[in-house]
Short mmCIF file of C-alpha atoms and ligand atoms in Angstrom, two decimals:
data_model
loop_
_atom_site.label_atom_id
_atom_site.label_comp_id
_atom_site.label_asym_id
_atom_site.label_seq_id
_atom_site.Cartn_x
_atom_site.Cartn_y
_atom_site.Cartn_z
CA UNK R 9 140.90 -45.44 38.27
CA UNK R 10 140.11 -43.93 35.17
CA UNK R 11 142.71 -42.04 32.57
CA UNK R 12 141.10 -38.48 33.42
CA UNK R 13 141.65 -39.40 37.10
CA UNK R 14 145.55 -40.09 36.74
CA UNK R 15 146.23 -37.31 34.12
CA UNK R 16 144.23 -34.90 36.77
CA UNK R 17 146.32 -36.27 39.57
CA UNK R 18 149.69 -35.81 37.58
CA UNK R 19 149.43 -32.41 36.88
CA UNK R 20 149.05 -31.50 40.05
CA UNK R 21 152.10 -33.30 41.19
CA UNK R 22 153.84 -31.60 38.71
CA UNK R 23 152.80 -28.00 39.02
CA UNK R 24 155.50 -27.13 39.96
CA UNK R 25 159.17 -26.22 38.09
CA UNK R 26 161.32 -28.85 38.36
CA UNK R 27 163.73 -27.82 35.92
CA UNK R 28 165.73 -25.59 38.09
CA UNK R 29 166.82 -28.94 40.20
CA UNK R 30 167.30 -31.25 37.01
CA UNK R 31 170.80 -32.55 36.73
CA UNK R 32 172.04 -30.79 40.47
CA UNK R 33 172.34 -34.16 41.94
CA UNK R 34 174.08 -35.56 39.18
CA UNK R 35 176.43 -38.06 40.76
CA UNK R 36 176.00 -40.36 43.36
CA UNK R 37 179.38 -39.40 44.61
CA UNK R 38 183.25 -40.88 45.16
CA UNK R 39 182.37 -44.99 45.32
CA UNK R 40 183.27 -45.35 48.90
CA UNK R 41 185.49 -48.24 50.13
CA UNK R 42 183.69 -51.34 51.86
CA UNK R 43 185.11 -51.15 56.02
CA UNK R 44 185.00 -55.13 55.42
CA UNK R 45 182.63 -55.17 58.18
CA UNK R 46 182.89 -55.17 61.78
CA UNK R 47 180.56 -58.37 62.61
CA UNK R 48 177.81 -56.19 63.24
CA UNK R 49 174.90 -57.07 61.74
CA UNK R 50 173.32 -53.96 62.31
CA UNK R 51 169.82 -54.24 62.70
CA UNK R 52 169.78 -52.13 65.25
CA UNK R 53 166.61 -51.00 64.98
CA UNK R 54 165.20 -53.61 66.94
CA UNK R 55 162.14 -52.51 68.78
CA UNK R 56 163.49 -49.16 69.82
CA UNK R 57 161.25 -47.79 67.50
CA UNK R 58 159.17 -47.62 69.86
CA UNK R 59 156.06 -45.47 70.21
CA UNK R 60 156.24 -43.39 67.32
CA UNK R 61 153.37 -40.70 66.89
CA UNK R 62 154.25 -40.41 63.46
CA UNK R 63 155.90 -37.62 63.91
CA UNK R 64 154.31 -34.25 62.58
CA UNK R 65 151.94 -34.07 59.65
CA UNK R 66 151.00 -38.22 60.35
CA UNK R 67 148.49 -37.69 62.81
CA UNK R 68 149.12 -41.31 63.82
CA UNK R 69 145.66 -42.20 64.38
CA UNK R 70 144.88 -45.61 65.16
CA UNK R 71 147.85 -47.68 63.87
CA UNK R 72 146.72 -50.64 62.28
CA UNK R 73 149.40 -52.64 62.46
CA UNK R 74 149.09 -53.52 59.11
CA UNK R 75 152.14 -52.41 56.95
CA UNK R 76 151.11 -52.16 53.05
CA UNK R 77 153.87 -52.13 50.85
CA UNK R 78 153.54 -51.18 47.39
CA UNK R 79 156.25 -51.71 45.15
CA UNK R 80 157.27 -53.54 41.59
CA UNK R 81 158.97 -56.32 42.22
CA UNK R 82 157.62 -59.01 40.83
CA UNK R 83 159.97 -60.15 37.93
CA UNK R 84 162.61 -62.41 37.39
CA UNK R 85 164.75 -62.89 40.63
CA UNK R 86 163.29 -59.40 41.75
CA UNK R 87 160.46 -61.50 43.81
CA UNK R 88 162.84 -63.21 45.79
CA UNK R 89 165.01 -60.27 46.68
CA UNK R 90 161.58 -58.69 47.96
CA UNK R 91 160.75 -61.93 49.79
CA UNK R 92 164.50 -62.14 51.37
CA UNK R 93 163.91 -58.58 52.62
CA UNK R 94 160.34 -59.41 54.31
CA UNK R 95 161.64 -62.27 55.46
CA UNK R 96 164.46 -60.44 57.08
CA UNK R 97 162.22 -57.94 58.73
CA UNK R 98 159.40 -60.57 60.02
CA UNK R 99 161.89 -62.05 62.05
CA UNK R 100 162.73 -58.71 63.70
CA UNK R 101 159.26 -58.01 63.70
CA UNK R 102 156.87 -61.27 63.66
CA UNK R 103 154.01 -58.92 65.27
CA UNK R 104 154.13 -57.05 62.24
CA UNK R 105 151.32 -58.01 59.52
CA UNK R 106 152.57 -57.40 56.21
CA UNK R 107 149.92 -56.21 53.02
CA UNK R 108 151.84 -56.83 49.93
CA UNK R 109 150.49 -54.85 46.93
CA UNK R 110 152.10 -54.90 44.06
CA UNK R 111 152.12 -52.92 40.83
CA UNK R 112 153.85 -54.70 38.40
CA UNK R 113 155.59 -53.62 35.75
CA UNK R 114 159.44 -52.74 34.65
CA UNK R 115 160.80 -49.45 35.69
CA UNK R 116 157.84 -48.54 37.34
CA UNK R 117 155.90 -48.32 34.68
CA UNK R 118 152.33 -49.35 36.49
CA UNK R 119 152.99 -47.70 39.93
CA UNK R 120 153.39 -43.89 39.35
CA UNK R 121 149.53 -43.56 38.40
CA UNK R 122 148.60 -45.84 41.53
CA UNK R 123 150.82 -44.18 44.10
CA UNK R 124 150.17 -40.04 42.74
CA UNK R 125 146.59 -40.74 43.23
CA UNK R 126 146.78 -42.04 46.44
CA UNK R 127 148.97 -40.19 47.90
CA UNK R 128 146.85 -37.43 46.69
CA UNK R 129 143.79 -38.40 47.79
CA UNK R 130 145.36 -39.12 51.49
CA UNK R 131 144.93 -42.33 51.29
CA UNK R 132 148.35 -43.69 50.77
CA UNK R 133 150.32 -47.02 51.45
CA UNK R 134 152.24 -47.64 54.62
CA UNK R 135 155.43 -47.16 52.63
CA UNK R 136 156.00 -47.13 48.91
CA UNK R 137 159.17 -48.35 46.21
CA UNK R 138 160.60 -45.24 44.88
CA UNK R 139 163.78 -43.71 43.36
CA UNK R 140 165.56 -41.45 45.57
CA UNK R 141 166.86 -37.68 43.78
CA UNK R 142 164.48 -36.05 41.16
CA UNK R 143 161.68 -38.64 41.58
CA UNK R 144 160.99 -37.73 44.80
CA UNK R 145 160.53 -34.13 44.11
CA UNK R 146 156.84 -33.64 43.68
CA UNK R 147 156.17 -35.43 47.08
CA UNK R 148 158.82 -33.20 48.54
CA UNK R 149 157.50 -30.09 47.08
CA UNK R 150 153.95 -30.78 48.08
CA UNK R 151 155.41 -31.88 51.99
CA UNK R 152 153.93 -35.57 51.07
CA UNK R 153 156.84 -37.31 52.51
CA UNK R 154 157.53 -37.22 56.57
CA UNK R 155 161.37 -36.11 57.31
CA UNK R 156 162.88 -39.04 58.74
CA UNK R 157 166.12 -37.93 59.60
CA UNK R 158 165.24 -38.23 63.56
CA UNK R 159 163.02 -41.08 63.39
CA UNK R 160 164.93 -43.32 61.04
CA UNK R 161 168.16 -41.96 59.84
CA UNK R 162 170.18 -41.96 63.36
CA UNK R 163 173.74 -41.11 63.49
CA UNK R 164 175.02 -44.58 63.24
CA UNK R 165 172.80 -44.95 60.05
CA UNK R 166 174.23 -41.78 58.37
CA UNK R 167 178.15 -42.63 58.76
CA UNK R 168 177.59 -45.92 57.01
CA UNK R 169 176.07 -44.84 53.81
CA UNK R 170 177.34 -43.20 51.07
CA UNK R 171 177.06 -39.76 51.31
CA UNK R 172 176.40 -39.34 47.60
CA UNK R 173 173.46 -42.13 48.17
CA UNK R 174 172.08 -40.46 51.30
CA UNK R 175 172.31 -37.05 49.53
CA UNK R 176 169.46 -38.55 46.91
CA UNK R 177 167.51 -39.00 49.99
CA UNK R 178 167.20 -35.55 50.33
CA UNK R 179 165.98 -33.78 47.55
CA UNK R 180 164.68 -30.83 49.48
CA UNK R 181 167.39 -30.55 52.44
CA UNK R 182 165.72 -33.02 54.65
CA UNK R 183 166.10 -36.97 54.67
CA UNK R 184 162.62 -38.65 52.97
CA UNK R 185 163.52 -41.74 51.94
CA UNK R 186 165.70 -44.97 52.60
CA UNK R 187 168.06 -46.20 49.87
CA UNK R 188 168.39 -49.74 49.71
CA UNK R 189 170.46 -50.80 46.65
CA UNK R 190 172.80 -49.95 43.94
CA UNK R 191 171.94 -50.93 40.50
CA UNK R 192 174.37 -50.61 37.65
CA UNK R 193 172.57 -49.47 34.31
CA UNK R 194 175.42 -49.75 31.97
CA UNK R 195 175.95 -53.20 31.19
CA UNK R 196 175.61 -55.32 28.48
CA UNK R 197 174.62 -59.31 29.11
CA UNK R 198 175.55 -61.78 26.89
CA UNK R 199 175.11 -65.89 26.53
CA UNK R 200 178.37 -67.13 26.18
CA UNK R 201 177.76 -70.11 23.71
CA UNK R 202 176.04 -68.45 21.44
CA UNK R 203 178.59 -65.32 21.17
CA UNK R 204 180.93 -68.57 20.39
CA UNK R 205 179.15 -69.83 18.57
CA UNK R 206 179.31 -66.45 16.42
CA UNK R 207 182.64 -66.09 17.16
CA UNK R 208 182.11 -62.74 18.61
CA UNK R 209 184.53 -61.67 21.32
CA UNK R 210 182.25 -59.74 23.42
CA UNK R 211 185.97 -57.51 25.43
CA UNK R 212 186.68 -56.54 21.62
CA UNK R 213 184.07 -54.54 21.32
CA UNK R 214 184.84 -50.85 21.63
CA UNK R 215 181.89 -48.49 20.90
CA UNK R 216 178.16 -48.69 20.39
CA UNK R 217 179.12 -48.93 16.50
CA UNK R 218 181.27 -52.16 17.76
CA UNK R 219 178.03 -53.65 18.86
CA UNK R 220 176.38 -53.43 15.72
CA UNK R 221 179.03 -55.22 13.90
CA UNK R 222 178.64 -57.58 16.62
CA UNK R 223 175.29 -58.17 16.30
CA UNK R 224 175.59 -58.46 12.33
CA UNK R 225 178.06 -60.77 12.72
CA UNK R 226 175.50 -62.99 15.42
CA UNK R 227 172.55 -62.44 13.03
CA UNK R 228 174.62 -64.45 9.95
CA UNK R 229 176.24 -67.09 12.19
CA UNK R 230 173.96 -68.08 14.82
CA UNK R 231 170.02 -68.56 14.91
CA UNK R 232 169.92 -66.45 17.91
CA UNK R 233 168.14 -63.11 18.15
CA UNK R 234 171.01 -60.65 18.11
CA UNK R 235 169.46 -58.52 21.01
CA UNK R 236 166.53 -59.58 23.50
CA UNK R 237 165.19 -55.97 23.86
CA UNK R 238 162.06 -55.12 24.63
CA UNK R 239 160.02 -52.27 22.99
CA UNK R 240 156.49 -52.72 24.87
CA UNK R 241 156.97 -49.70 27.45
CA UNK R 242 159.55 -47.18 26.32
CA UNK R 243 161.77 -47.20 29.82
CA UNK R 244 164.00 -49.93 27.63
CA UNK R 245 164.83 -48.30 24.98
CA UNK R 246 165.55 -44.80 26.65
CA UNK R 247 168.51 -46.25 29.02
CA UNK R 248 169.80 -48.15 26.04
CA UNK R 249 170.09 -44.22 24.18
CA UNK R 250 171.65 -43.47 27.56
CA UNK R 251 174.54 -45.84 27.20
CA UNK R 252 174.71 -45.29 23.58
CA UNK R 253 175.23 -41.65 24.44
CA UNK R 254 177.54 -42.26 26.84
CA UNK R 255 179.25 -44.76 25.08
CA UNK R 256 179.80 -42.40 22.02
CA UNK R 257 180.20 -39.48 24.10
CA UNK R 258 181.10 -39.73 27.71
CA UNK R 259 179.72 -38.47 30.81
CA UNK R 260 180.22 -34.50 30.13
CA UNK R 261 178.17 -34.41 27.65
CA UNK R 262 175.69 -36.79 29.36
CA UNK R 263 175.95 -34.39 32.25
CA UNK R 264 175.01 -31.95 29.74
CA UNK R 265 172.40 -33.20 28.61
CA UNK R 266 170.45 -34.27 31.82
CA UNK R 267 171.24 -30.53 32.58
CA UNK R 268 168.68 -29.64 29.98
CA UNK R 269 171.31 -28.22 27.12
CA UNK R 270 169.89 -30.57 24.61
CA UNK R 271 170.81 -28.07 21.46
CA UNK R 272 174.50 -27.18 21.92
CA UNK R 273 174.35 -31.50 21.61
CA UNK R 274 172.56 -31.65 18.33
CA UNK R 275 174.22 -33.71 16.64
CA UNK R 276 175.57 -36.34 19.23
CA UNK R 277 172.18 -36.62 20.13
CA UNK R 278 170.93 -37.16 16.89
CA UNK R 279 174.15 -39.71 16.07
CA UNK R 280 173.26 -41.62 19.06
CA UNK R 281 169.64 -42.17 18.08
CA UNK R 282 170.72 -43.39 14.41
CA UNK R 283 172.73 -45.86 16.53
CA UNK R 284 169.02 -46.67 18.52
CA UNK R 285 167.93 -46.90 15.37
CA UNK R 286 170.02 -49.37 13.66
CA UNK R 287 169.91 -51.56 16.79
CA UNK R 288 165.89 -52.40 16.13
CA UNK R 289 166.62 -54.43 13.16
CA UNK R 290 168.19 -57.10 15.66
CA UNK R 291 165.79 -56.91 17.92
CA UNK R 292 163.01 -60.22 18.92
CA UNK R 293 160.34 -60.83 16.63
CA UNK R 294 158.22 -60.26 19.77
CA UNK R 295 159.90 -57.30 21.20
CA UNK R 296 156.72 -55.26 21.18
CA UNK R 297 154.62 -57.64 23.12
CA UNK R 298 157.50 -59.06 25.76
CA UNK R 299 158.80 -57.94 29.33
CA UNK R 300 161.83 -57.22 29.99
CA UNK R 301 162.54 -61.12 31.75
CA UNK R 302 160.71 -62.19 29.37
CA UNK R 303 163.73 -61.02 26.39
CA UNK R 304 166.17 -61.99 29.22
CA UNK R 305 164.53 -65.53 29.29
CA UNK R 306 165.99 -65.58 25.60
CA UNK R 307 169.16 -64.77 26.66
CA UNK R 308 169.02 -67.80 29.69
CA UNK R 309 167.45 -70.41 26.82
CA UNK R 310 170.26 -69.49 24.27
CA UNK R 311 167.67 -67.94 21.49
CA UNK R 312 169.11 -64.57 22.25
CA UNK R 313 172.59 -63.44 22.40
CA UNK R 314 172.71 -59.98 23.77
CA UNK R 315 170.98 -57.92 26.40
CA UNK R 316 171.21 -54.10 27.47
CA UNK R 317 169.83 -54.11 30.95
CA UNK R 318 170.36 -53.23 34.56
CA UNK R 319 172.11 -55.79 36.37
CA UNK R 320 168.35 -56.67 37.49
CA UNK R 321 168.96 -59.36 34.97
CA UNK R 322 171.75 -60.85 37.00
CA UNK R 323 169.68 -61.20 39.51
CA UNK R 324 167.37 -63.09 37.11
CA UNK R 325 170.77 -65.30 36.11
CA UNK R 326 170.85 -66.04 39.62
CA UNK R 327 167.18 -67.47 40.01
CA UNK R 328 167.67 -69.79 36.87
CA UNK R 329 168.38 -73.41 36.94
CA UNK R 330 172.00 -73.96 36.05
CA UNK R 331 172.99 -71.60 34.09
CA UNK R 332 176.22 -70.14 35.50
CA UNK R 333 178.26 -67.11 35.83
CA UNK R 334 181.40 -66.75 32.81
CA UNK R 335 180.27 -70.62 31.68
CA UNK R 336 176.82 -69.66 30.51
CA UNK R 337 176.26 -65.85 30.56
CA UNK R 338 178.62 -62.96 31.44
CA UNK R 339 178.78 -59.69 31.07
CA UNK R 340 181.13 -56.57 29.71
CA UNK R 341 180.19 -52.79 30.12
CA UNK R 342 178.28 -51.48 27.36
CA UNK R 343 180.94 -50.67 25.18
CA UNK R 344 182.61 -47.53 25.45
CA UNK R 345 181.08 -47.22 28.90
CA UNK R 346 184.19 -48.40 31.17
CA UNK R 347 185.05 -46.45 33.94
CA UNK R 348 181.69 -45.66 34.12
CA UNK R 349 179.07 -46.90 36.79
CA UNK R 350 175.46 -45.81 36.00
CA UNK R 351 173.56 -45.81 38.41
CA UNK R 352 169.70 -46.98 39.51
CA UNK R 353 168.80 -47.00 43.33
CA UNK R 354 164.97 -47.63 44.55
CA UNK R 355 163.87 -46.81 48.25
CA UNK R 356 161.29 -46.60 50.40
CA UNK R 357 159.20 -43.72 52.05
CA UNK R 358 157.36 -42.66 54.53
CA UNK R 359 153.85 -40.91 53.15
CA UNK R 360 152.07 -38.50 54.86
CA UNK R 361 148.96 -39.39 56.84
CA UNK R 362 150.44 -42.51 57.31
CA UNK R 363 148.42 -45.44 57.68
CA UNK R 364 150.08 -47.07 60.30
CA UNK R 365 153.04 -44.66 61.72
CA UNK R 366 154.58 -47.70 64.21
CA UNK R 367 155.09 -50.02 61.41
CA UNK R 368 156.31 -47.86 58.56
CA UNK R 369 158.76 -46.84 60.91
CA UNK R 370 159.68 -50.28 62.06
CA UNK R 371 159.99 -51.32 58.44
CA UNK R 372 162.50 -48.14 57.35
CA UNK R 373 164.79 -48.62 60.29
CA UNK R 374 165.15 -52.27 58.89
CA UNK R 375 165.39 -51.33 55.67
CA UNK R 376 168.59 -49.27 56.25
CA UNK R 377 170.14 -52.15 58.31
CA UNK R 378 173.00 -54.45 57.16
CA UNK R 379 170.71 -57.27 57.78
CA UNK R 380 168.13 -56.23 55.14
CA UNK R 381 170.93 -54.94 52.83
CA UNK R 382 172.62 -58.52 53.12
CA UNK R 383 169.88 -60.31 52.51
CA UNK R 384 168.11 -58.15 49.43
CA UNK R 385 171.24 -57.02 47.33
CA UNK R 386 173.09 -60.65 46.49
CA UNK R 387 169.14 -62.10 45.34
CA UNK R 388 168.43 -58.73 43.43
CA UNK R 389 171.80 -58.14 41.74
CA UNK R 390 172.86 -54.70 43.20
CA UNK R 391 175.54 -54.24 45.48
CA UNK R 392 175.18 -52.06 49.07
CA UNK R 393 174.88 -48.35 49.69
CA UNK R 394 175.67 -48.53 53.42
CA UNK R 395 179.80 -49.28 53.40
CA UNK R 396 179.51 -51.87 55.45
CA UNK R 397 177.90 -54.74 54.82
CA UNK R 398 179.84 -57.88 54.40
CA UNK R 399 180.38 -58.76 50.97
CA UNK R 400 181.30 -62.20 50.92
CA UNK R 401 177.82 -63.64 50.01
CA UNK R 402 177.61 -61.71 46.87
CA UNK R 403 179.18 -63.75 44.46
CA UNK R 404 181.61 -63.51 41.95
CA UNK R 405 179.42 -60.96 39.90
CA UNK R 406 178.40 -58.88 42.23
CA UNK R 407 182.07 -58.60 43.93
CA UNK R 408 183.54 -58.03 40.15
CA UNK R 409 180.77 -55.17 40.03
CA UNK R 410 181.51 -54.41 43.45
CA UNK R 411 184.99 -53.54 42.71
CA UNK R 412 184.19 -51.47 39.47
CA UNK R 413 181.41 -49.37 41.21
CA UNK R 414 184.76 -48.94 43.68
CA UNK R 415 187.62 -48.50 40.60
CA UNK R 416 184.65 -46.04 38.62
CA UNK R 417 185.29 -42.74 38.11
CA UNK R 418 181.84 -41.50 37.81
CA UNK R 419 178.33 -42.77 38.82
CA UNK R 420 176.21 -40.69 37.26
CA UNK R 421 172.42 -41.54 37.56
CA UNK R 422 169.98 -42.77 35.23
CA UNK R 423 167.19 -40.75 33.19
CA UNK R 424 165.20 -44.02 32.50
CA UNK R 425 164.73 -44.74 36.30
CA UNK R 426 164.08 -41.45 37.77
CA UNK R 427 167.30 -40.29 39.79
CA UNK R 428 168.65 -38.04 36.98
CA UNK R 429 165.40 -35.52 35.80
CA UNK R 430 161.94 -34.77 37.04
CA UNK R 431 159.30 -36.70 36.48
CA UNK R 432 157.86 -34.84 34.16
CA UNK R 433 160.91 -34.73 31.56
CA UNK R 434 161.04 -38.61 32.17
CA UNK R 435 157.93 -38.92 31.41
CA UNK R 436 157.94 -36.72 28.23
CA UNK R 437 161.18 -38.69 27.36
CA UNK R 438 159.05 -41.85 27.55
CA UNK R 439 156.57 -40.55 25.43
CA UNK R 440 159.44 -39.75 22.68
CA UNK R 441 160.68 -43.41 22.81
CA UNK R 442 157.35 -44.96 22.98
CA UNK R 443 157.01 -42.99 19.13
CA UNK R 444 160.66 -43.92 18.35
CA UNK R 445 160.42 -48.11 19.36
CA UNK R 446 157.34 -47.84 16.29
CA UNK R 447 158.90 -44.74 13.89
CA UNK R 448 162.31 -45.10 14.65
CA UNK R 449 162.05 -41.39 13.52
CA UNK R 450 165.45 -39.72 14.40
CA UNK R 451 164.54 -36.08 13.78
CA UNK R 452 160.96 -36.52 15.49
CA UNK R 453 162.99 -38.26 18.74
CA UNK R 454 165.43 -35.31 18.44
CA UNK R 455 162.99 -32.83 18.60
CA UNK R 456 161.04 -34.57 21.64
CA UNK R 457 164.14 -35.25 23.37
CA UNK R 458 164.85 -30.91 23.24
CA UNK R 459 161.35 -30.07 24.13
CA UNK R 460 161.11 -32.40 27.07
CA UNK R 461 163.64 -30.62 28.42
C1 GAL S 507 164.23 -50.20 38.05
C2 GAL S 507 164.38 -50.54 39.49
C3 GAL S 507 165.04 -51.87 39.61
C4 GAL S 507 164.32 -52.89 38.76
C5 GAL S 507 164.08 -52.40 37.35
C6 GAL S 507 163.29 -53.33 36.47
O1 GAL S 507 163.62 -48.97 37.91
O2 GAL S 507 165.15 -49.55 40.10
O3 GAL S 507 165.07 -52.27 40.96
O4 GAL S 507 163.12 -53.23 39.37
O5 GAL S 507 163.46 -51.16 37.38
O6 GAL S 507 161.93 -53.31 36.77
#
């Protein structure tokens, strides 16, 4: 696939105005309360499923029976939480034969090129890994994605989500997609020896400023790296400027910002990316040529002492050898962020001339199930969006995270991972912090940052 192919293929995806949406689904809603479960393990879906045409606009054709699957899971614990789910949905379905085709990279940073052309071309994937709210937009707007709120979403389905969750789902009125996690963006990982070692008290720090004390104070006492970020793709450092920004300035302005009123924030913005800024100089020797697991893998071998990430890297945590919740590694919201529960949800769709109608649909109504919510969420280190799913094999983490998503007073969602603008301002974004990880150019970012808006 060549560059002029994708760049073609993007623009028109993104003909269309997004801006007028940007920001309107701002908050993934009141965290909902857990009903504890009622024993059902709601997989429901079963084989009633039966028979589907595809629907309109999927001319069904010959099913294949072949479900392909593209998605980007293929980091850290991220592999197994993808395997759990499969596994969950073979043994519902053990006629089903399962194509998995990755495109790896974090943030899905490899599969937007792969997918647009596809899906333009009419030759898309069964199903596809995607984030529900703005992301989905261009699909929606070009009537890419088959409603599945009859096929999929029945009524028992729709009670036990979160409405805020199940609103992402439909960006354009009608339900496209199936939400299968909760990912919290704001956090900030830490190895526990080494902050000891530093004698760093990672609950005492208060503010993004705090943190660069912190790491000073790690770079003089300890060998360790002071922060495992990575700086190869940009995704990194723009939801670490999120949680600065937050941080500094709280979710108003953040609101006000993914709302596209970049200039009446001029200077918070720019204070936030001097804070960016200053961070770099305690970044990895290799940031610029490392994954994101790969400056977590610091973090699990001691070499690195902090790490901004999505709770992702828990799941990571949870695939090492011995190395344990609060003894080895722990975790405190990025400072200044408390109260606050950013949030990063991925789903899966239902394309258009859909390869193989039966099975995509087979594979959605499992995907929404407590079964395959069980099974993928304690591996991949995000907590439920239906209400109830028994949370008793999450772990201490994920139940500590569990109950903050549940104590938060605001969820708002995530630039860096697609809920919170349209594509094309994430993009544009990305393009600022790819210049900013190499310039570290504050009034160059600042500009970007108000353009792309
Ligand atoms: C996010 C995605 C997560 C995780 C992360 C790192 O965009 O929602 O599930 O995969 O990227 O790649």
């Amino acid at each position: 696939m060549s560059r002029d192919n994708s760049n073609d293929s993007k623009s028109r995806l993104t003909r269309r105005h997004y801006v007028a949406g940007a920001g309107t689904l701002a908050t993934v809603g009141i965290a909902g309360c857990s009903g504890g479960g009622d024993g059902s393990d709601g997989s429901d879906g079963g084989d009633g499923s039966d028979g589907s045409d595809g629907g309109d606009g999927s001319d069904g054709g010959d099913s294949s029976a072949e479900l392909e699957i593209v998605h980007w899971w293929t980091a850290g614990g991220e592999q197994d939480a993808y395997q759990a789910l499969l596994d969950g949905f073979r043994e519902e379905h053990p006629d089903v034969e399962i194509v998995d085709n990755p495109a790896p990279g974090g943030a899905g940073s490899a599969i937007d090129t792969v997918i647009q052309n596809r899906v333009i071309d009419g030759n898309p994937p069964s199903t596809f890994q995607i984030w529900p709210g703005q992301a989905l937009t261009p699909y929606t707007d070009e009537g890419l994605l088959e409603d599945i709120g009859e096929s999929v979403w029945d009524e028992e389905m729709r009670d036990a989500y979160l409405d805020g969750v199940r609103n992402l789902a439909q960006p354009a009125g009608n339900l496209v997609a199936v939400p299968i996690n909760i990912h919290r963006l704001n956090n900030l990982f830490y190895n526990v020896s080494v902050l000891e070692e530093a004698g760093v008290d990672a609950a005492d720090i208060d503010d993004p400023q705090g943190l660069l004390a912190a790491m000073e104070t790690v770079a003089t006492e300890t060998d360790a790296t002071p922060m495992a970020h990575q700086t190869q793709a940009p995704w990194s450092s723009l939801q670490m400027w999120e949680s600065i920004f937050i941080g500094q300035q709280g979710v108003d302005d953040y609101q006000t910002l993914i709302g596209g009123d970049v200039e009446s924030l001029e200077s918070e913005v720019r204070t936030s990316l001097e804070t960016l800024a200053a961070y770099a100089e305690y970044y990895p020797e290799d940031a610029g040529s490392i994954s994101w697991d790969q400056g977590n893998n610091q973090v699990i071998e001691g070499d690195a002492a902090f790490l901004h990430q999505g709770d992702w890297a828990a799941g990571q945590y949870g695939s090492a050898e011995g190395f344990e919740f609060e003894t080895d590694w722990d975790m405190v919201p990025f400072p200044g962020t408390s109260g606050v529960y950013q949030s990063v949800i991925d789903s899966f769709v239902f394309p258009t001339n859909n390869p193989s109608p039966d099975e995509t649909e087979k594979f959605l109504n499992y995907a929404g199930t407590v079964d395959a919510q069980e099974r993928f969420n304690p591996i991949k280190g995000s907590i439920p969006p239906r209400t109830d799913v028994p949370m008793d094999e999450f772990g201490d983490f994920l139940t500590r995270q569990f109950e903050d998503f549940q104590n938060s007073n605001t969820q708002p969602p995530a630039i860096a991972h697609g809920t919170a603008v349209a594509p094309a301002i994430q993009s544009a974004l990305s393009e600022v912090f790819a210049n900013f990880n190499g310039s570290l150019n504050v009034d160059a970012a600042y500009e970007g940052i108000r353009d792309a808006f």
